[in-house]
PDB file of C-alpha atoms in Angstrom:
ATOM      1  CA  UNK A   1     -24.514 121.658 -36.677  1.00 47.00           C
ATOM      2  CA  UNK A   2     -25.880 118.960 -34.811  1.00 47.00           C
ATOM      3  CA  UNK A   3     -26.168 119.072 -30.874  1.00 50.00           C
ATOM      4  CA  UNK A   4     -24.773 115.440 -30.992  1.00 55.00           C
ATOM      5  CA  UNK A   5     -21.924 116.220 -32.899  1.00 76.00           C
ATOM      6  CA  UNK A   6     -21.590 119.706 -30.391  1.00 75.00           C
ATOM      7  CA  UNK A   7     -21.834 117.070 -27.879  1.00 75.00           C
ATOM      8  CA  UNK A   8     -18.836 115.036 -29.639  1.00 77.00           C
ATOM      9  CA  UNK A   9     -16.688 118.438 -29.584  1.00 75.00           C
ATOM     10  CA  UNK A  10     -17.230 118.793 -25.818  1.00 76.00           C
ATOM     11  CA  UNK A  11     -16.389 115.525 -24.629  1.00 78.00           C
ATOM     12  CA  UNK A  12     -13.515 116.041 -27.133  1.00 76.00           C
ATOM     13  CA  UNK A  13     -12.592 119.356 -25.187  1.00 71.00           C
ATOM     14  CA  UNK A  14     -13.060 117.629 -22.104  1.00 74.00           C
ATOM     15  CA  UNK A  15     -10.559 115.084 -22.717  1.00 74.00           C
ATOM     16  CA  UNK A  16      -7.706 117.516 -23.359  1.00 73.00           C
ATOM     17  CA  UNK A  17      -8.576 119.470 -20.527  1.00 73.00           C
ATOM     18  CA  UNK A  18     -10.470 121.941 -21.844  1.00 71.00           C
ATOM     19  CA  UNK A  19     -13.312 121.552 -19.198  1.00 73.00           C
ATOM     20  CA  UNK A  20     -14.626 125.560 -19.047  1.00 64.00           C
ATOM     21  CA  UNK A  21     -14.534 126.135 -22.851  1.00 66.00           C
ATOM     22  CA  UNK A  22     -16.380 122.688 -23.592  1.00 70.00           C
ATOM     23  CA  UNK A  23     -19.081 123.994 -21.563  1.00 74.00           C
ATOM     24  CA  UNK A  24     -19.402 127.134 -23.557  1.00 72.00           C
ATOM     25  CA  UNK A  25     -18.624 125.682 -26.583  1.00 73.00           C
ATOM     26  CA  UNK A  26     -22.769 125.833 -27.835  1.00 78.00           C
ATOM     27  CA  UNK A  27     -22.582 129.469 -27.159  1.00 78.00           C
ATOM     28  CA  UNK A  28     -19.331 130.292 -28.721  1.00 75.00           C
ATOM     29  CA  UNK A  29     -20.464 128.357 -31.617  1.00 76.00           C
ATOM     30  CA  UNK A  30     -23.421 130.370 -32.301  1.00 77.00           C
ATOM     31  CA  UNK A  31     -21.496 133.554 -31.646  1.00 77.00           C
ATOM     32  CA  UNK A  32     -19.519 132.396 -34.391  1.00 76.00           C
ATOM     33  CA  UNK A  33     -21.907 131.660 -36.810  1.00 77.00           C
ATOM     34  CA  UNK A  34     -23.990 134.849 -35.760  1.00 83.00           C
ATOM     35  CA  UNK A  35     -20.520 137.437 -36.265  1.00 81.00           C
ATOM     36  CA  UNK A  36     -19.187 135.304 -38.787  1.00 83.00           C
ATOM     37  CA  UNK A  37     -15.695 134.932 -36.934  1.00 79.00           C
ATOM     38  CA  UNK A  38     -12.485 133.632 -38.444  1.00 84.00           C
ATOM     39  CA  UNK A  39     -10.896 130.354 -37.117  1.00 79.00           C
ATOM     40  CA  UNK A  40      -8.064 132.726 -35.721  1.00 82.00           C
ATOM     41  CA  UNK A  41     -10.833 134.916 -33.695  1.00 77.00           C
ATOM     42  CA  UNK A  42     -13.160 131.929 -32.957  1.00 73.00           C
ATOM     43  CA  UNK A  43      -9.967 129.859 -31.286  1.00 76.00           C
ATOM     44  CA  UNK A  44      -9.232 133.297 -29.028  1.00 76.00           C
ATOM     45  CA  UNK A  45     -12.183 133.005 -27.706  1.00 76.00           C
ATOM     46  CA  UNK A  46     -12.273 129.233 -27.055  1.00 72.00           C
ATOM     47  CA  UNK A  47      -8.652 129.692 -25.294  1.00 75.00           C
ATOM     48  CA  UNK A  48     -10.324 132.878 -23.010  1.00 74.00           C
ATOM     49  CA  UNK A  49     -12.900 131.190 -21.942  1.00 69.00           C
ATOM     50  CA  UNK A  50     -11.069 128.872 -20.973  1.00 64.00           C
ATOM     51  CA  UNK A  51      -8.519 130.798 -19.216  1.00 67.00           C
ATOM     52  CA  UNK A  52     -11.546 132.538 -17.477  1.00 73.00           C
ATOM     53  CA  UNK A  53     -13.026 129.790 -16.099  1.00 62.00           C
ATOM     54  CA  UNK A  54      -9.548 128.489 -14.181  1.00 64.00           C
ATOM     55  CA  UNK A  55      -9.065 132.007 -13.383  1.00 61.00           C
ATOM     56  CA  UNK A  56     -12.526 132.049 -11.172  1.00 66.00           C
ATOM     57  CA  UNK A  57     -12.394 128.765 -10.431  1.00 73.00           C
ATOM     58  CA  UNK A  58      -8.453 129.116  -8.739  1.00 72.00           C
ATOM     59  CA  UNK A  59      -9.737 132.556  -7.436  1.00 79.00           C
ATOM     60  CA  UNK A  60     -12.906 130.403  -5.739  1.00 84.00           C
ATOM     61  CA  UNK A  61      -9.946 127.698  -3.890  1.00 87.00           C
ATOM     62  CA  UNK A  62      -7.668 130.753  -2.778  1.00 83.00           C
ATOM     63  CA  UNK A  63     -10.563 132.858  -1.227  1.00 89.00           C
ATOM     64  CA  UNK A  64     -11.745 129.244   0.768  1.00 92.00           C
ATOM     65  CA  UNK A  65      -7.990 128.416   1.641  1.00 93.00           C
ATOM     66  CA  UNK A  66      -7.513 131.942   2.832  1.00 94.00           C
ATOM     67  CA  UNK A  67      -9.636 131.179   5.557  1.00 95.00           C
ATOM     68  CA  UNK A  68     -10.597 134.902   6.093  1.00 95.00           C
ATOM     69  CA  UNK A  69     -13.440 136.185   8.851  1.00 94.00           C
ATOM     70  CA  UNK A  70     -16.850 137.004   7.897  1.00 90.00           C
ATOM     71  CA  UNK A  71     -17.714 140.422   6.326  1.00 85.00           C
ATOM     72  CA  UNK A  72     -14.331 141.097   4.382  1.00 90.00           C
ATOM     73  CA  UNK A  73     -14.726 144.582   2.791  1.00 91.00           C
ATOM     74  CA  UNK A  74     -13.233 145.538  -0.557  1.00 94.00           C
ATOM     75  CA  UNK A  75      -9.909 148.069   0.328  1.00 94.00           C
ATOM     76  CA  UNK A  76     -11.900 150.757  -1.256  1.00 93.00           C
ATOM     77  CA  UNK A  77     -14.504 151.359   1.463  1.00 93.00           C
ATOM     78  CA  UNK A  78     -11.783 152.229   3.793  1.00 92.00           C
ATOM     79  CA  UNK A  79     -11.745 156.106   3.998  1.00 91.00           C
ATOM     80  CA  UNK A  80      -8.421 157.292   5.625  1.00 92.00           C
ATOM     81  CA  UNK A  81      -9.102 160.912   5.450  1.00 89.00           C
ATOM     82  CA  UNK A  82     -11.204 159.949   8.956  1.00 87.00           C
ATOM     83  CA  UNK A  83      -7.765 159.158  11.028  1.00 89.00           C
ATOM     84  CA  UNK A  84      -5.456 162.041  12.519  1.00 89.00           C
ATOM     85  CA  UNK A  85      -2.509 160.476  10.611  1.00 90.00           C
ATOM     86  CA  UNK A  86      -0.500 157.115   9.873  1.00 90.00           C
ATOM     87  CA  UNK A  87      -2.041 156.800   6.595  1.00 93.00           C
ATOM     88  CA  UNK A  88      -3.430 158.717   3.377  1.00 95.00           C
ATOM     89  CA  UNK A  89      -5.530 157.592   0.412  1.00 95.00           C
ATOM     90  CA  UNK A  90      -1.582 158.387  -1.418  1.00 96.00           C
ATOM     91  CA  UNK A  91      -0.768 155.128   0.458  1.00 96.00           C
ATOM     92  CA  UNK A  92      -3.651 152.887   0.143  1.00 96.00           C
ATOM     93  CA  UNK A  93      -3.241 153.682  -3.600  1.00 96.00           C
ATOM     94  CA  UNK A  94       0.115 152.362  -3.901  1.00 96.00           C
ATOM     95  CA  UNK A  95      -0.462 149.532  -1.760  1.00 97.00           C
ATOM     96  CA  UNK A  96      -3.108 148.174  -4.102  1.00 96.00           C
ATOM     97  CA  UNK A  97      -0.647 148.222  -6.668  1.00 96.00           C
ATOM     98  CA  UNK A  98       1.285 145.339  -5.064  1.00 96.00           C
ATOM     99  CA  UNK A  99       4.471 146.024  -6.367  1.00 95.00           C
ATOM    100  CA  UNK A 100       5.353 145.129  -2.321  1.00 96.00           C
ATOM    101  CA  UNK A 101       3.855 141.455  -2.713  1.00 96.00           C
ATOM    102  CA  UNK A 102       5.597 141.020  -6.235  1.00 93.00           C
ATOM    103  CA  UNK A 103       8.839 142.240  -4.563  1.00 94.00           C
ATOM    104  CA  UNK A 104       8.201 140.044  -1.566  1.00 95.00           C
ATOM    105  CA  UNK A 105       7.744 143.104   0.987  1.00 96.00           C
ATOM    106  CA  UNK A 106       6.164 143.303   3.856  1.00 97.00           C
ATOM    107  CA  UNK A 107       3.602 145.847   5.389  1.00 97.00           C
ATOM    108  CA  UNK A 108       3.248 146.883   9.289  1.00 96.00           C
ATOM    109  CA  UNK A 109       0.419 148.222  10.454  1.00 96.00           C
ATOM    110  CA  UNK A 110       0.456 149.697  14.246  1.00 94.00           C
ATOM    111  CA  UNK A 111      -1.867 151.666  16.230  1.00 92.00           C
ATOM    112  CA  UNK A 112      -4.893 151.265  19.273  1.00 91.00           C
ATOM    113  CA  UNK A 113      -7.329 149.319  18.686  1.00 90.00           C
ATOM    114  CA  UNK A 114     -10.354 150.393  16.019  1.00 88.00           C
ATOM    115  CA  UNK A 115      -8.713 152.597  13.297  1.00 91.00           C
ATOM    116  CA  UNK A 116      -9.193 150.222  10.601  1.00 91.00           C
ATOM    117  CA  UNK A 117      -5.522 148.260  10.760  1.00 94.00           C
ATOM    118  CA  UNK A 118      -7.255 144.926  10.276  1.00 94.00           C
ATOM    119  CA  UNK A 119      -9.566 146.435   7.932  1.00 94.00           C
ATOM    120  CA  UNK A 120      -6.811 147.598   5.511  1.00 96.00           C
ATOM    121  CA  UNK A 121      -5.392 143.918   5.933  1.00 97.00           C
ATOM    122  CA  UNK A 122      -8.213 141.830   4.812  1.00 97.00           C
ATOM    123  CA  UNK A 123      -8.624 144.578   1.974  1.00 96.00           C
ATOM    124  CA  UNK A 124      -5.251 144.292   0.893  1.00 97.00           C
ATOM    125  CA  UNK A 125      -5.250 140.328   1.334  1.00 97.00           C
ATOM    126  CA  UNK A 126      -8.345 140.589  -0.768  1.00 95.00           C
ATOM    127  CA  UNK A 127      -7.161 142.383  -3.068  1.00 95.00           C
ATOM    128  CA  UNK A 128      -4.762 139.649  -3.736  1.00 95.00           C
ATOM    129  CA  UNK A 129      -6.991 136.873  -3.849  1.00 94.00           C
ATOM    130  CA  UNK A 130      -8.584 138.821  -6.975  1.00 89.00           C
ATOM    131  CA  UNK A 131      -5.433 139.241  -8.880  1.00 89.00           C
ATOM    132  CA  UNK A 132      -4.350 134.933  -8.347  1.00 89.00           C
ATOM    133  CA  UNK A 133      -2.074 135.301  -5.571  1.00 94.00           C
ATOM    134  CA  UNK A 134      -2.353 132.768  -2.790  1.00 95.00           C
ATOM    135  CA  UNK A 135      -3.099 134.079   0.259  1.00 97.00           C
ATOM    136  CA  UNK A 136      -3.674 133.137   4.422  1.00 97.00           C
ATOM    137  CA  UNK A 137      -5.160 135.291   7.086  1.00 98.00           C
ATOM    138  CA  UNK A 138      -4.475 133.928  10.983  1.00 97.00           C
ATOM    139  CA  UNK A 139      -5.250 135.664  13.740  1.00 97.00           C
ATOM    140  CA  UNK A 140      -2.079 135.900  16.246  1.00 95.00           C
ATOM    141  CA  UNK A 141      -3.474 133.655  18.589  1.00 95.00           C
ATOM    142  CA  UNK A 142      -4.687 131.218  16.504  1.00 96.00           C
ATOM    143  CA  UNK A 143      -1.046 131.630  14.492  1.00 97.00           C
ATOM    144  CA  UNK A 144       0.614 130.290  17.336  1.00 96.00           C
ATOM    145  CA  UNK A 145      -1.736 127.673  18.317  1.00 96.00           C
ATOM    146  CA  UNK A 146      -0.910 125.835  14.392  1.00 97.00           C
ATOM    147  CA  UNK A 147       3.151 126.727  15.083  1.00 97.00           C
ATOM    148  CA  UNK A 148       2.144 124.647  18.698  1.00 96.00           C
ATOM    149  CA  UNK A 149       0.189 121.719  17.060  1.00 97.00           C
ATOM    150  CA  UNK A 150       1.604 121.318  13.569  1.00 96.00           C
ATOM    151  CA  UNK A 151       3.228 118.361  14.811  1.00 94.00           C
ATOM    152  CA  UNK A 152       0.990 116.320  16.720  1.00 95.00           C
ATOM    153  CA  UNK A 153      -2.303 117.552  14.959  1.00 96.00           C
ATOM    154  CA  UNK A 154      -2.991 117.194  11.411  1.00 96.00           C
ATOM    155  CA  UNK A 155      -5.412 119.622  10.646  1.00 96.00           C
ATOM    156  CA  UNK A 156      -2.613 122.442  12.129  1.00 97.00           C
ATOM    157  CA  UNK A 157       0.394 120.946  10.071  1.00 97.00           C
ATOM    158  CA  UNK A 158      -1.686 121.160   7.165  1.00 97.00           C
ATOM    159  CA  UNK A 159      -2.635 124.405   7.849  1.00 97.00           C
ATOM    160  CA  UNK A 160       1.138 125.023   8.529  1.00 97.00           C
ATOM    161  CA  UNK A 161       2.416 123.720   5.220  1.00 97.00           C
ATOM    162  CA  UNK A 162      -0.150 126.071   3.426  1.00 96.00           C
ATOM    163  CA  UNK A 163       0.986 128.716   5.481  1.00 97.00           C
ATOM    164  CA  UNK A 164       4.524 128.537   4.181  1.00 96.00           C
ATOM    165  CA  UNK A 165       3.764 128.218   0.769  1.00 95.00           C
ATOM    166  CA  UNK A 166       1.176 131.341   0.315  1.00 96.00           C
ATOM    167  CA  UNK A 167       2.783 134.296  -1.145  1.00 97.00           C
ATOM    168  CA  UNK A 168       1.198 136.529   1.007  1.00 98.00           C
ATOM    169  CA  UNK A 169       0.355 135.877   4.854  1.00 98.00           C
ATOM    170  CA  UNK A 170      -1.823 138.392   7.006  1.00 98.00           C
ATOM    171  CA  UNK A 171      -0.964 137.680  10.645  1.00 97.00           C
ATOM    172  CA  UNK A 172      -3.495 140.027  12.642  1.00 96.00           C
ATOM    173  CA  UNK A 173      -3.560 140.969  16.077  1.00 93.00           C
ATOM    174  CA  UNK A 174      -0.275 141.012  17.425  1.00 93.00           C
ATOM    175  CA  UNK A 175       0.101 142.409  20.901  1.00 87.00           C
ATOM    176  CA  UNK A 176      -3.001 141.239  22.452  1.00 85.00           C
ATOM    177  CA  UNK A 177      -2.028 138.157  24.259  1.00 83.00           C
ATOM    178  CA  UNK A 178       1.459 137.777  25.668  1.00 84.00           C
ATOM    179  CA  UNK A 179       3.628 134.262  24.250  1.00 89.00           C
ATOM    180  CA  UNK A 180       5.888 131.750  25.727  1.00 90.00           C
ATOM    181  CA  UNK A 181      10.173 132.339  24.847  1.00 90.00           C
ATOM    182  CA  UNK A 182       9.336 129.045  22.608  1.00 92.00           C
ATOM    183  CA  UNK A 183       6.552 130.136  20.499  1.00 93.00           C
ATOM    184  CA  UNK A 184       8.416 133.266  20.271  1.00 92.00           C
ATOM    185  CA  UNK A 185      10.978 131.263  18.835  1.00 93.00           C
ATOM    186  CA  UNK A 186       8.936 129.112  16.691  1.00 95.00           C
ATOM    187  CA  UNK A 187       7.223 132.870  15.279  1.00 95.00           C
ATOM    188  CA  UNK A 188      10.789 133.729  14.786  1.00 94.00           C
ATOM    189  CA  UNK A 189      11.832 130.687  12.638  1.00 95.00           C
ATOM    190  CA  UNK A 190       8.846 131.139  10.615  1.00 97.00           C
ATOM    191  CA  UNK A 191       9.135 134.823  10.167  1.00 95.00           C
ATOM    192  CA  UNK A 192      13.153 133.858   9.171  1.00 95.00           C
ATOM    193  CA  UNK A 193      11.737 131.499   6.835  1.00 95.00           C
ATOM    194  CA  UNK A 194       9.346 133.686   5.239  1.00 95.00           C
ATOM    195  CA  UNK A 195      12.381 136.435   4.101  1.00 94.00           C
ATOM    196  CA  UNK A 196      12.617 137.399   0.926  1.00 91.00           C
ATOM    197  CA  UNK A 197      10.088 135.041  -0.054  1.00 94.00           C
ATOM    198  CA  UNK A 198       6.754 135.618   1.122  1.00 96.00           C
ATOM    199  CA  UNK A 199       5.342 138.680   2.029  1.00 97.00           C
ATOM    200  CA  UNK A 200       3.877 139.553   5.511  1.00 97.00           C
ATOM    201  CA  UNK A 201       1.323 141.731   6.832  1.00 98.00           C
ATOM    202  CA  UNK A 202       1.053 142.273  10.577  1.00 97.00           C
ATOM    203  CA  UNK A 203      -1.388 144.343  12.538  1.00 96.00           C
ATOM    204  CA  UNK A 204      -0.433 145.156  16.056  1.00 94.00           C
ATOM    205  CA  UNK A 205      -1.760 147.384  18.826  1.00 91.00           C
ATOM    206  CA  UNK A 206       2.116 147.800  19.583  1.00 85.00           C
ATOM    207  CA  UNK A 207       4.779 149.957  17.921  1.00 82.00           C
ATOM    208  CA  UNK A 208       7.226 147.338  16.548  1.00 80.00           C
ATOM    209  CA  UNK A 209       9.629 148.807  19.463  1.00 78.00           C
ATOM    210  CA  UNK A 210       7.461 147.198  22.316  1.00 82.00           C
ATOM    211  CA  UNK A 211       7.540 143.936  21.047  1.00 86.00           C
ATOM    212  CA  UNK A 212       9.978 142.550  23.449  1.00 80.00           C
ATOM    213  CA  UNK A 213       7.625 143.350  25.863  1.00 78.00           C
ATOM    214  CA  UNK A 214       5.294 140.818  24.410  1.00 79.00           C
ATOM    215  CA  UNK A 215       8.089 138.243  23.285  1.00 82.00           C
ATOM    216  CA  UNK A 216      10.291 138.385  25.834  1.00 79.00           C
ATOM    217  CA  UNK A 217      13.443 138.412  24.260  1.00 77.00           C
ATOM    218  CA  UNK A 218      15.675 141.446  23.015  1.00 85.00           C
ATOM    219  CA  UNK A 219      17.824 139.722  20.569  1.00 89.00           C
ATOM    220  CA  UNK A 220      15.193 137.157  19.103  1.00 89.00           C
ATOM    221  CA  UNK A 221      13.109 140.482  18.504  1.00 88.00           C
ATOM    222  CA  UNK A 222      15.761 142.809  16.993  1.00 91.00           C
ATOM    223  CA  UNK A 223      16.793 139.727  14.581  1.00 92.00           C
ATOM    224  CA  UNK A 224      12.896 138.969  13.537  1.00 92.00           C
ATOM    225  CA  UNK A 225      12.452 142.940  12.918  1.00 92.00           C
ATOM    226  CA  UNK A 226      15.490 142.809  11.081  1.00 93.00           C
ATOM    227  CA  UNK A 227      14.218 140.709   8.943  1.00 93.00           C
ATOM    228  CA  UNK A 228      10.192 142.099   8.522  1.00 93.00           C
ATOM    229  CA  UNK A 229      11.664 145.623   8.199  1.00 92.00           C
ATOM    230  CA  UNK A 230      14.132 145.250   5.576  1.00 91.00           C
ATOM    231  CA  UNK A 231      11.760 145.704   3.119  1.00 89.00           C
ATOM    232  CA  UNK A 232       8.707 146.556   4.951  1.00 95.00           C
ATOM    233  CA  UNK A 233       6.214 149.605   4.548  1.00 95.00           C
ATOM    234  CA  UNK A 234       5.423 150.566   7.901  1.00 95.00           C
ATOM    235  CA  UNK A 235       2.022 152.572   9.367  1.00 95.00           C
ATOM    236  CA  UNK A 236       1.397 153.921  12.856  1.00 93.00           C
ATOM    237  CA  UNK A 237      -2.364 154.986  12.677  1.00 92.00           C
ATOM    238  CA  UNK A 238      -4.147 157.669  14.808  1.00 90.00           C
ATOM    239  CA  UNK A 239      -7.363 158.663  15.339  1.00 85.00           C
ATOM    240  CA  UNK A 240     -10.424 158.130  16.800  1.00 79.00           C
ATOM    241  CA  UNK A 241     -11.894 154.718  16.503  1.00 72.00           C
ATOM    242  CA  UNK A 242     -13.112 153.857  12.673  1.00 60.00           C
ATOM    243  CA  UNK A 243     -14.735 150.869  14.290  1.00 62.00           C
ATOM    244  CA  UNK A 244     -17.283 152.967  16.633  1.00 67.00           C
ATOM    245  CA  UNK A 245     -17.720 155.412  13.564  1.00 66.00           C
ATOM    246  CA  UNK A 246     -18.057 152.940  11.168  1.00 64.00           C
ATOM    247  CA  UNK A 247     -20.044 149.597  12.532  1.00 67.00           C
ATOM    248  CA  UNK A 248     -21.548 148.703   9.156  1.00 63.00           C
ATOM    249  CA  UNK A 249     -18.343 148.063   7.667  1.00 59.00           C
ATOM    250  CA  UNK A 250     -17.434 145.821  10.563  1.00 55.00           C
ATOM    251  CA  UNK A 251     -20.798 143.423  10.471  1.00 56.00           C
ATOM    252  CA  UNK A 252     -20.896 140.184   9.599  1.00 50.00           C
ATOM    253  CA  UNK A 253     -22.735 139.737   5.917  1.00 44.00           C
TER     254      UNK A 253
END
């Protein structure tokens, strides 16, 4: 077979879409020829490359859009044998199933500072990213500052309409800096949104009971932990610090 008429089947491919198989299609070809496939086998493999190369290519956007810090670690390097208690590799194991996300759950994870809460997060929201879910990681402080802007600043509100679609949103870091009654609100209405159809992680240096303490507002907390403990899995980690024990895994690559 001629490369121009290869070239003819690839701008061919191209034109119904079939942009990461017509790029492979002079390899595929040769496979074929080499292991003497049948139509039936050759066209599977046309069809998974294809579906590979959208796969990593969708997996590429969502990692970007998830916006997460520097030096994400894979779940796995998270050893939680090393705490006093809160939780065991038994739980890390079924969290990476995410039979939670699929369900639209939520998962809480509480404790001081430097046992790995954020950690598990960014594993977790990892994790996702890998298996084509959309995902968004926000710092507290910086979650508030988009609910506070969306509407006069463009960059937030776009950030804010991404937010709301994701199927899985890490908010990190709740506790550490106190918040108005009207962002609590505006957390609130987001959080109300959210139910039963996005899942939520949280970190906080807070048990979920002190949160009024931070929000300001009994019955605007007990309604938003109504709603994120419905179907939540929830975590209060001890020990001593994983960060001062473990400052490799904390580096930026």
């Amino acid at each position: 077979m001629t490369g121009q008429t290869i070239g003819q089947m690839s701008a061919a491919m191209e034109a119904f879409g079939l942009k990461h198989a017509s790029k492979s299609l002079p390899d595929l070809l040769e496979l074929a020829e080499r292991n003497g496939l049948s139509h039936r086998e050759f066209l599977e493999r046309v069809l998974a490359s294809e579906t590979e190369g959208r796969f990593a290519r969708r997996r590429k956007r969502n990692y970007a859009s998830a916006h997460f810090p520097p030096g994400v670690r894979p779940i796995d390097e998270f050893d939680p044998s090393e705490l006093e208690s809160g939780i065991t590799a038994a739980h890390i194991e079924r969290l990476k199933e995410l039979d939670w996300l699929d369900s639209h759950g939520n998962v809480v994870l509480a404790g001081p500072p430097g046992l790995g809460k954020t950690m598990v997060a960014l594993g977790l929201g990892l994790l996702a990213v890998d298996e084509g879910y959309t995902v968004a990681f926000e710092k507290m402080e910086s979650f508030i500052r988009i609910l506070d802007d969306a509407d006069v600043d463009r960059k937030a509100g776009f950030r804010l309409r991404y937010l709301r679609k994701c199927q899985l949103v890490i908010v990190d870091e709740i506790g550490y800096t106190p918040i108005t009654k009207q962002q609590a609100n505006r957390f609130f209405s987001f959080v109300s949104d959210a139910y039963e159809r996005t899942s939520m992680v949280f970190t906080t240096n807070k048990e979920i009971t002190q949160w009024e303490e931070l929000m300001g507002d009994q019955a605007l907390v007990t309604a938003m932990l109504d709603r994120i403990l419905h179907h939540a899995r929830c975590f209060s980690l001890r020990g001593e610090s994983y960060r001062l024990k473990h400052p490799e895994l904390y580096a930026a690559d």
